[in-house]
Tab-separated table of C-alpha atoms in Angstrom:
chain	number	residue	atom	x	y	z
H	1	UNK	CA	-15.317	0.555	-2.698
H	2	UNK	CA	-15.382	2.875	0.296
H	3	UNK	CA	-18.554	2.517	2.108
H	4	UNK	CA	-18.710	6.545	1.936
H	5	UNK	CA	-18.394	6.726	-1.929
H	6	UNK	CA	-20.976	3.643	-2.267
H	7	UNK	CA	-23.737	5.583	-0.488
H	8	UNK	CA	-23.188	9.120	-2.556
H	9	UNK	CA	-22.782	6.935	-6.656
H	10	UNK	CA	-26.077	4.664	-5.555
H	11	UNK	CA	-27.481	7.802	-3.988
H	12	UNK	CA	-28.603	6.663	-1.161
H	13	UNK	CA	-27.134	9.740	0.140
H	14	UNK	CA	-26.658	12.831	-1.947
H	15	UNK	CA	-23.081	14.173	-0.908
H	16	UNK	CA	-20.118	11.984	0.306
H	17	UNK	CA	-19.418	14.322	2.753
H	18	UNK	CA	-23.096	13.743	4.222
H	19	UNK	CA	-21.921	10.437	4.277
H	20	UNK	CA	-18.654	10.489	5.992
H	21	UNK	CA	-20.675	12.490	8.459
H	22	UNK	CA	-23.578	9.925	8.859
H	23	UNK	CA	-21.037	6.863	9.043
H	24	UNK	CA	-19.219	9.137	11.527
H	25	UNK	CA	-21.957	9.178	13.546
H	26	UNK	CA	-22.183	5.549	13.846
H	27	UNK	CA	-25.869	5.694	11.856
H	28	UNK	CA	-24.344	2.781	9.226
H	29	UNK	CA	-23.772	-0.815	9.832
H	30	UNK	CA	-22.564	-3.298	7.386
H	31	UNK	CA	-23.524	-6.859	8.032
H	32	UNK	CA	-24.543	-5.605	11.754
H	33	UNK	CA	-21.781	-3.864	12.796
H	34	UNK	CA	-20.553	-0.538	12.962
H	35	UNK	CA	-18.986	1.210	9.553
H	36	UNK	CA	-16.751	3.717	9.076
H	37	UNK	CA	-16.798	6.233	6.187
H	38	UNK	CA	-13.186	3.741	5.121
H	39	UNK	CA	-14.905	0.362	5.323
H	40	UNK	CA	-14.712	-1.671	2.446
H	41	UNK	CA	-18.166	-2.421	0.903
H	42	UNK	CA	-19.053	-5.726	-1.699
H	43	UNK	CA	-21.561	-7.271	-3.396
H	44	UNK	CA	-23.601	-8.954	-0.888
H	45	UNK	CA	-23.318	-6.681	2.304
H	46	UNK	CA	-26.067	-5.734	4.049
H	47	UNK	CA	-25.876	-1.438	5.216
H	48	UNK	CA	-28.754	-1.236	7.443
H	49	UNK	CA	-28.859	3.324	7.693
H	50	UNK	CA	-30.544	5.154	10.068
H	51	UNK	CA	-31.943	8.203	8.240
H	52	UNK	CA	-34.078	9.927	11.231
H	53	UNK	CA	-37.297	7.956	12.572
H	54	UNK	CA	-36.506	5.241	10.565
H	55	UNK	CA	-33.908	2.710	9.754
H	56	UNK	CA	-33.388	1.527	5.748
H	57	UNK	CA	-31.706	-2.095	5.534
H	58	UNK	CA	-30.724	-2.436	1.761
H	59	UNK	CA	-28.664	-5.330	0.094
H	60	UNK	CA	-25.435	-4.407	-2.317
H	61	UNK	CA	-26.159	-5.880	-5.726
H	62	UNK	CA	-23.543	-4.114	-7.517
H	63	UNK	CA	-20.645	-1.855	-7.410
H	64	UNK	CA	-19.807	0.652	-9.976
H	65	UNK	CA	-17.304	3.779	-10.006
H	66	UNK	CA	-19.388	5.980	-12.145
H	67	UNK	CA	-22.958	5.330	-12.478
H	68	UNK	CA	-25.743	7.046	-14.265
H	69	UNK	CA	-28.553	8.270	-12.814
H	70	UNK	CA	-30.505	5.515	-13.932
H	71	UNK	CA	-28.282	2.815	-13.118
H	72	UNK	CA	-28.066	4.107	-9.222
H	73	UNK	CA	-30.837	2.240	-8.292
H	74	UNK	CA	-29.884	-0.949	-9.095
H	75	UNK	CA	-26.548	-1.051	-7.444
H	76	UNK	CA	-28.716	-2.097	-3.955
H	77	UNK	CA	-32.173	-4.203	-3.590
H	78	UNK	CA	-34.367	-2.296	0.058
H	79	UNK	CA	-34.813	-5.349	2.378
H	80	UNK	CA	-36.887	-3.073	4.463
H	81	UNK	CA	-37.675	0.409	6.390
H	82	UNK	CA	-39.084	0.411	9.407
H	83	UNK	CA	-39.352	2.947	12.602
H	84	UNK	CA	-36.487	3.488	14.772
H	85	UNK	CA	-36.526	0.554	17.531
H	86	UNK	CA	-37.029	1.572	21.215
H	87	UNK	CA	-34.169	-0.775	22.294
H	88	UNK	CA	-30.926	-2.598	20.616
H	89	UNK	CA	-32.981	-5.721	21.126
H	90	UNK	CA	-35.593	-4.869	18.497
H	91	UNK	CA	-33.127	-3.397	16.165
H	92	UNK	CA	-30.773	-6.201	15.799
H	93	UNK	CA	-34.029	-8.411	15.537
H	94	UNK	CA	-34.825	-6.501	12.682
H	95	UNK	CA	-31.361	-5.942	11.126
H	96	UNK	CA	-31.414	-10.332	11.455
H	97	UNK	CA	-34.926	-10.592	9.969
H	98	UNK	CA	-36.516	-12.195	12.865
């Protein structure tokens, strides 16, 4: 599933286009590097999203086309939030889990 289209059915982000624009903005990474709004996301990918101050690192559990509203959050498991990093060095640390 497009990485776009994964972020607006688990609503993570509430319009695709919002997405595009976020990914667009290089504010996504899958498994620690860049996305586009195209990339191909699967179970097991990490998207770490910077939304602000702060950075959201969540874990694809599932992929579905049409979910409910109640099924949305359970198509990713949150790793972690934490405040946007000074330097790379502390966010890839983070991204990593060290």
């Amino acid at each position: 599933m497009r990485l776009d289209k994964f972020l607006k059915v688990s609503r993570l982000i509430k319009r695709r286009t919002l997405a595009k624009e976020v990914c667009d903005q290089n504010r996504v990474e899958i498994n620690e590097r860049p996305a586009k709004a195209s990339s191909n996301v699967k179970i097991g990918d990490k998207l770490a999203i910077r939304f602000g101050q702060k950075i959201v690192v969540v874990q694809v559990e599932e992929i579905k086309e049409n979910p409910r509203k109640e099924e949305a959050a359970s198509l990713y498991r949150v790793i972690g939030e934490v405040p946007v990093p000074r330097d790379e060095k502390e966010e890839e640390a983070y991204i990593r889990g060290n």
